[in-house]
Amino acid sequence: MAITFYRVKEGEFVRLMETQTITKIIAQESADLPMKFHVVGINPKTEMAYAIRHGRTDELRTWRLDNLGQFLKPLQVNSWEVQFKYK
């Protein structure tokens, strides 16, 4: 079974975190912007993944890891996985 992938706005992502729908966080390095990361929240039980998109477009939002940490810490995320893009 394949994982279903959704692009959601930041507010929806926060709501999914607060309801514990998302239980795993991955920061995936952007293919176009080195050292900028897309955040992906995963629910392994339902095999659904959620990535934060920009508010006005469907493009994925990018973060520096320090800014991502500032976003995730108030949501009580203790750890997350970082994946770098290799050529």
Short mmCIF file of N, CA, C and O in Angstrom, two decimals:
data_model
loop_
_atom_site.label_atom_id
_atom_site.label_comp_id
_atom_site.label_asym_id
_atom_site.label_seq_id
_atom_site.Cartn_x
_atom_site.Cartn_y
_atom_site.Cartn_z
N MET A 1 0.84 -1.18 0.00
CA MET A 1 0.00 0.00 0.00
C MET A 1 0.89 1.25 0.00
O MET A 1 1.83 1.35 0.76
N ALA A 2 0.58 2.21 -0.84
CA ALA A 2 1.37 3.44 -0.95
C ALA A 2 0.89 4.47 0.07
O ALA A 2 -0.29 4.51 0.43
N ILE A 3 1.81 5.30 0.48
CA ILE A 3 1.47 6.39 1.40
C ILE A 3 0.74 7.48 0.64
O ILE A 3 1.14 7.87 -0.45
N THR A 4 -0.36 7.96 1.20
CA THR A 4 -1.11 9.07 0.62
C THR A 4 -0.47 10.36 1.09
O THR A 4 -0.20 10.54 2.28
N PHE A 5 -0.22 11.29 0.16
CA PHE A 5 0.52 12.52 0.46
C PHE A 5 -0.38 13.73 0.25
O PHE A 5 -1.00 13.87 -0.82
N TYR A 6 -0.47 14.58 1.26
CA TYR A 6 -1.28 15.79 1.19
C TYR A 6 -0.42 17.03 1.42
O TYR A 6 0.49 17.01 2.24
N ARG A 7 -0.73 18.10 0.71
CA ARG A 7 -0.10 19.41 0.93
C ARG A 7 -1.10 20.25 1.71
O ARG A 7 -2.21 20.48 1.23
N VAL A 8 -0.72 20.69 2.91
CA VAL A 8 -1.64 21.44 3.76
C VAL A 8 -1.00 22.76 4.17
O VAL A 8 0.21 22.91 4.15
N LYS A 9 -1.84 23.71 4.57
CA LYS A 9 -1.34 24.98 5.08
C LYS A 9 -0.84 24.79 6.51
O LYS A 9 -1.16 23.80 7.18
N GLU A 10 -0.07 25.76 6.98
CA GLU A 10 0.56 25.67 8.30
C GLU A 10 -0.46 25.44 9.41
O GLU A 10 -0.24 24.62 10.31
N GLY A 11 -1.59 26.15 9.38
CA GLY A 11 -2.60 26.00 10.42
C GLY A 11 -3.17 24.59 10.49
O GLY A 11 -3.39 24.06 11.58
N GLU A 12 -3.41 23.99 9.35
CA GLU A 12 -3.91 22.61 9.31
C GLU A 12 -2.86 21.65 9.83
O GLU A 12 -3.16 20.71 10.55
N PHE A 13 -1.59 21.89 9.50
CA PHE A 13 -0.50 21.06 10.00
C PHE A 13 -0.45 21.11 11.52
O PHE A 13 -0.32 20.08 12.18
N VAL A 14 -0.56 22.31 12.08
CA VAL A 14 -0.55 22.47 13.54
C VAL A 14 -1.73 21.71 14.16
O VAL A 14 -1.58 21.03 15.17
N ARG A 15 -2.90 21.82 13.55
CA ARG A 15 -4.07 21.10 14.06
C ARG A 15 -3.85 19.59 14.04
O ARG A 15 -4.17 18.88 15.01
N LEU A 16 -3.23 19.09 12.98
CA LEU A 16 -2.93 17.65 12.89
C LEU A 16 -1.92 17.23 13.95
O LEU A 16 -2.00 16.12 14.48
N MET A 17 -0.99 18.12 14.28
CA MET A 17 -0.03 17.84 15.35
C MET A 17 -0.73 17.81 16.71
O MET A 17 -0.50 16.92 17.52
N GLU A 18 -1.59 18.80 16.95
CA GLU A 18 -2.28 18.91 18.23
C GLU A 18 -3.23 17.75 18.48
O GLU A 18 -3.43 17.33 19.62
N THR A 19 -3.82 17.20 17.43
CA THR A 19 -4.73 16.06 17.58
C THR A 19 -3.97 14.73 17.51
O THR A 19 -4.60 13.68 17.52
N GLN A 20 -2.67 14.81 17.42
CA GLN A 20 -1.78 13.64 17.35
C GLN A 20 -2.09 12.75 16.15
O GLN A 20 -1.85 11.55 16.17
N THR A 21 -2.60 13.38 15.09
CA THR A 21 -2.76 12.67 13.82
C THR A 21 -1.39 12.45 13.21
O THR A 21 -1.13 11.40 12.62
N ILE A 22 -0.50 13.43 13.35
CA ILE A 22 0.89 13.32 12.91
C ILE A 22 1.72 12.87 14.10
O ILE A 22 1.68 13.48 15.16
N THR A 23 2.49 11.80 13.91
CA THR A 23 3.30 11.28 15.01
C THR A 23 4.79 11.20 14.68
O THR A 23 5.59 10.88 15.54
N LYS A 24 5.15 11.49 13.43
CA LYS A 24 6.55 11.46 13.02
C LYS A 24 6.81 12.66 12.10
O LYS A 24 6.00 12.96 11.23
N ILE A 25 7.98 13.32 12.31
CA ILE A 25 8.34 14.48 11.51
C ILE A 25 9.64 14.20 10.77
O ILE A 25 10.60 13.68 11.34
N ILE A 26 9.66 14.55 9.49
CA ILE A 26 10.87 14.44 8.67
C ILE A 26 11.12 15.79 8.03
O ILE A 26 10.21 16.42 7.50
N ALA A 27 12.37 16.24 8.08
CA ALA A 27 12.81 17.43 7.35
C ALA A 27 13.59 16.93 6.14
O ALA A 27 14.66 16.33 6.28
N GLN A 28 13.06 17.15 4.96
CA GLN A 28 13.66 16.68 3.71
C GLN A 28 14.28 17.85 2.97
O GLN A 28 13.59 18.82 2.68
N GLU A 29 15.59 17.77 2.66
CA GLU A 29 16.25 18.87 1.96
C GLU A 29 15.62 19.08 0.59
O GLU A 29 15.33 18.15 -0.15
N SER A 30 15.44 20.34 0.24
CA SER A 30 14.88 20.71 -1.06
C SER A 30 15.82 20.32 -2.19
O SER A 30 17.04 20.47 -2.07
N ALA A 31 15.26 19.86 -3.28
CA ALA A 31 16.07 19.50 -4.45
C ALA A 31 16.63 20.75 -5.12
O ALA A 31 17.67 20.70 -5.76
N ASP A 32 15.95 21.88 -4.96
CA ASP A 32 16.35 23.11 -5.64
C ASP A 32 17.15 24.08 -4.76
O ASP A 32 17.90 24.89 -5.28
N LEU A 33 16.96 24.01 -3.44
CA LEU A 33 17.59 24.96 -2.53
C LEU A 33 18.40 24.22 -1.48
O LEU A 33 17.85 23.69 -0.51
N PRO A 34 19.73 24.16 -1.65
CA PRO A 34 20.57 23.46 -0.68
C PRO A 34 20.41 24.06 0.72
O PRO A 34 20.30 25.27 0.88
N MET A 35 20.36 23.20 1.71
CA MET A 35 20.25 23.54 3.13
C MET A 35 18.93 24.24 3.48
O MET A 35 18.80 24.87 4.51
N LYS A 36 17.93 24.07 2.63
CA LYS A 36 16.55 24.46 2.94
C LYS A 36 15.73 23.18 2.94
O LYS A 36 15.95 22.29 2.11
N PHE A 37 14.80 23.07 3.86
CA PHE A 37 14.11 21.80 4.08
C PHE A 37 12.60 21.93 4.01
O PHE A 37 12.04 22.95 4.42
N HIS A 38 11.95 20.90 3.50
CA HIS A 38 10.51 20.77 3.53
C HIS A 38 10.18 19.94 4.77
O HIS A 38 10.88 18.98 5.08
N VAL A 39 9.13 20.31 5.46
CA VAL A 39 8.73 19.52 6.63
C VAL A 39 7.57 18.61 6.23
O VAL A 39 6.64 19.02 5.55
N VAL A 40 7.70 17.35 6.62
CA VAL A 40 6.69 16.34 6.32
C VAL A 40 6.29 15.67 7.63
O VAL A 40 7.14 15.20 8.37
N GLY A 41 5.00 15.66 7.90
CA GLY A 41 4.47 14.95 9.06
C GLY A 41 3.83 13.66 8.60
O GLY A 41 3.14 13.63 7.57
N ILE A 42 4.06 12.59 9.34
CA ILE A 42 3.59 11.27 8.92
C ILE A 42 2.72 10.64 10.02
O ILE A 42 3.04 10.74 11.20
N ASN A 43 1.67 9.98 9.58
CA ASN A 43 0.88 9.13 10.44
C ASN A 43 1.10 7.70 9.96
O ASN A 43 0.49 7.27 8.99
N PRO A 44 2.01 6.95 10.63
CA PRO A 44 2.32 5.59 10.16
C PRO A 44 1.13 4.63 10.20
O PRO A 44 1.05 3.72 9.38
N LYS A 45 0.20 4.84 11.13
CA LYS A 45 -0.93 3.92 11.24
C LYS A 45 -1.85 4.00 10.03
O LYS A 45 -2.33 2.98 9.55
N THR A 46 -2.11 5.21 9.56
CA THR A 46 -3.01 5.38 8.41
C THR A 46 -2.26 5.51 7.09
O THR A 46 -2.89 5.62 6.04
N GLU A 47 -0.93 5.52 7.16
CA GLU A 47 -0.06 5.67 5.99
C GLU A 47 -0.38 6.94 5.22
O GLU A 47 -0.52 6.93 4.00
N MET A 48 -0.49 8.06 5.97
CA MET A 48 -0.73 9.36 5.37
C MET A 48 0.41 10.30 5.74
O MET A 48 0.92 10.25 6.86
N ALA A 49 0.79 11.14 4.77
CA ALA A 49 1.86 12.11 5.00
C ALA A 49 1.32 13.50 4.65
O ALA A 49 0.52 13.66 3.72
N TYR A 50 1.80 14.50 5.41
CA TYR A 50 1.34 15.87 5.22
C TYR A 50 2.56 16.78 5.14
O TYR A 50 3.42 16.74 6.02
N ALA A 51 2.62 17.61 4.11
CA ALA A 51 3.71 18.58 3.96
C ALA A 51 3.11 19.97 3.98
O ALA A 51 2.01 20.20 3.47
N ILE A 52 3.85 20.93 4.57
CA ILE A 52 3.36 22.30 4.64
C ILE A 52 3.63 22.99 3.31
O ILE A 52 4.75 22.99 2.80
N ARG A 53 2.58 23.59 2.77
CA ARG A 53 2.70 24.35 1.53
C ARG A 53 2.56 25.83 1.86
O ARG A 53 2.13 26.20 2.95
N HIS A 54 2.91 26.66 0.89
CA HIS A 54 2.71 28.09 1.04
C HIS A 54 1.21 28.38 1.08
O HIS A 54 0.41 27.63 0.52
N GLY A 55 0.85 29.47 1.72
CA GLY A 55 -0.56 29.81 1.86
C GLY A 55 -1.26 30.13 0.56
O GLY A 55 -2.42 29.79 0.37
N ARG A 56 -0.56 30.78 -0.38
CA ARG A 56 -1.24 31.22 -1.60
C ARG A 56 -0.93 30.36 -2.82
O ARG A 56 -1.56 30.53 -3.86
N THR A 57 0.04 29.50 -2.70
CA THR A 57 0.37 28.62 -3.83
C THR A 57 0.44 27.19 -3.32
O THR A 57 0.43 26.94 -2.13
N ASP A 58 0.55 26.25 -4.23
CA ASP A 58 0.63 24.84 -3.85
C ASP A 58 2.08 24.37 -3.71
O ASP A 58 2.33 23.19 -3.54
N GLU A 59 3.04 25.29 -3.77
CA GLU A 59 4.45 24.91 -3.64
C GLU A 59 4.78 24.64 -2.18
O GLU A 59 4.26 25.30 -1.27
N LEU A 60 5.66 23.68 -1.96
CA LEU A 60 6.04 23.34 -0.59
C LEU A 60 6.86 24.47 0.03
O LEU A 60 7.71 25.07 -0.63
N ARG A 61 6.61 24.72 1.28
CA ARG A 61 7.35 25.74 2.01
C ARG A 61 8.72 25.19 2.40
O ARG A 61 8.86 24.00 2.68
N THR A 62 9.73 26.06 2.39
CA THR A 62 11.07 25.64 2.80
C THR A 62 11.46 26.34 4.08
O THR A 62 11.02 27.46 4.36
N TRP A 63 12.30 25.66 4.86
CA TRP A 63 12.73 26.16 6.16
C TRP A 63 14.24 25.94 6.33
O TRP A 63 14.78 24.96 5.83
N ARG A 64 14.89 26.82 7.06
CA ARG A 64 16.20 26.52 7.62
C ARG A 64 15.93 25.67 8.86
O ARG A 64 14.88 25.79 9.49
N LEU A 65 16.87 24.82 9.22
CA LEU A 65 16.62 23.91 10.35
C LEU A 65 16.40 24.66 11.66
O LEU A 65 15.59 24.22 12.48
N ASP A 66 17.09 25.79 11.88
CA ASP A 66 16.87 26.53 13.12
C ASP A 66 15.45 27.10 13.18
O ASP A 66 14.79 27.05 14.22
N ASN A 67 14.96 27.61 12.06
CA ASN A 67 13.59 28.12 12.02
C ASN A 67 12.56 27.00 12.15
O ASN A 67 11.52 27.17 12.78
N LEU A 68 12.87 25.86 11.57
CA LEU A 68 11.98 24.71 11.70
C LEU A 68 11.90 24.28 13.17
O LEU A 68 10.83 23.98 13.68
N GLY A 69 13.02 24.29 13.84
CA GLY A 69 13.04 23.95 15.26
C GLY A 69 12.20 24.92 16.09
O GLY A 69 11.47 24.51 16.99
N GLN A 70 12.27 26.21 15.77
CA GLN A 70 11.45 27.20 16.47
C GLN A 70 9.97 26.96 16.22
O GLN A 70 9.14 27.24 17.09
N PHE A 71 9.62 26.48 15.05
CA PHE A 71 8.23 26.17 14.73
C PHE A 71 7.76 24.92 15.47
O PHE A 71 6.64 24.87 16.01
N LEU A 72 8.61 23.88 15.52
CA LEU A 72 8.20 22.59 16.07
C LEU A 72 8.27 22.52 17.60
O LEU A 72 7.49 21.80 18.22
N LYS A 73 9.17 23.26 18.22
CA LYS A 73 9.35 23.17 19.68
C LYS A 73 8.07 23.49 20.45
O LYS A 73 7.71 22.74 21.36
N PRO A 74 7.34 24.57 20.13
CA PRO A 74 6.08 24.82 20.85
C PRO A 74 5.02 23.73 20.63
O PRO A 74 4.10 23.60 21.43
N LEU A 75 5.17 22.95 19.57
CA LEU A 75 4.26 21.84 19.31
C LEU A 75 4.69 20.57 20.05
O LEU A 75 4.14 19.50 19.84
N GLN A 76 5.72 20.72 20.90
CA GLN A 76 6.26 19.65 21.75
C GLN A 76 6.86 18.50 20.96
O GLN A 76 6.76 17.34 21.34
N VAL A 77 7.50 18.85 19.85
CA VAL A 77 8.24 17.85 19.07
C VAL A 77 9.66 17.78 19.65
O VAL A 77 10.36 18.77 19.67
N ASN A 78 10.05 16.62 20.17
CA ASN A 78 11.37 16.45 20.79
C ASN A 78 12.44 16.10 19.78
O ASN A 78 13.61 16.37 20.00
N SER A 79 12.04 15.42 18.72
CA SER A 79 13.03 14.98 17.74
C SER A 79 12.35 14.83 16.39
O SER A 79 11.14 14.66 16.30
N TRP A 80 13.19 14.91 15.38
CA TRP A 80 12.71 14.69 14.01
C TRP A 80 13.87 14.20 13.18
O TRP A 80 15.03 14.37 13.52
N GLU A 81 13.55 13.57 12.08
CA GLU A 81 14.55 13.00 11.18
C GLU A 81 14.90 14.02 10.11
O GLU A 81 14.03 14.72 9.60
N VAL A 82 16.19 14.12 9.79
CA VAL A 82 16.65 15.02 8.74
C VAL A 82 17.20 14.17 7.60
O VAL A 82 18.03 13.29 7.83
N GLN A 83 16.72 14.43 6.39
CA GLN A 83 17.21 13.72 5.21
C GLN A 83 17.79 14.72 4.23
O GLN A 83 17.11 15.67 3.83
N PHE A 84 19.06 14.51 3.88
CA PHE A 84 19.73 15.37 2.91
C PHE A 84 19.58 14.78 1.52
O PHE A 84 19.52 13.57 1.34
N LYS A 85 19.54 15.67 0.52
CA LYS A 85 19.50 15.24 -0.87
C LYS A 85 20.93 15.03 -1.33
O LYS A 85 21.77 15.89 -1.15
N TYR A 86 21.20 13.89 -1.90
CA TYR A 86 22.53 13.61 -2.45
C TYR A 86 22.41 13.49 -3.96
O TYR A 86 21.43 12.98 -4.47
N LYS A 87 23.43 13.96 -4.65
CA LYS A 87 23.43 13.91 -6.11
C LYS A 87 23.75 12.53 -6.60
O LYS A 87 24.33 11.73 -6.01
#
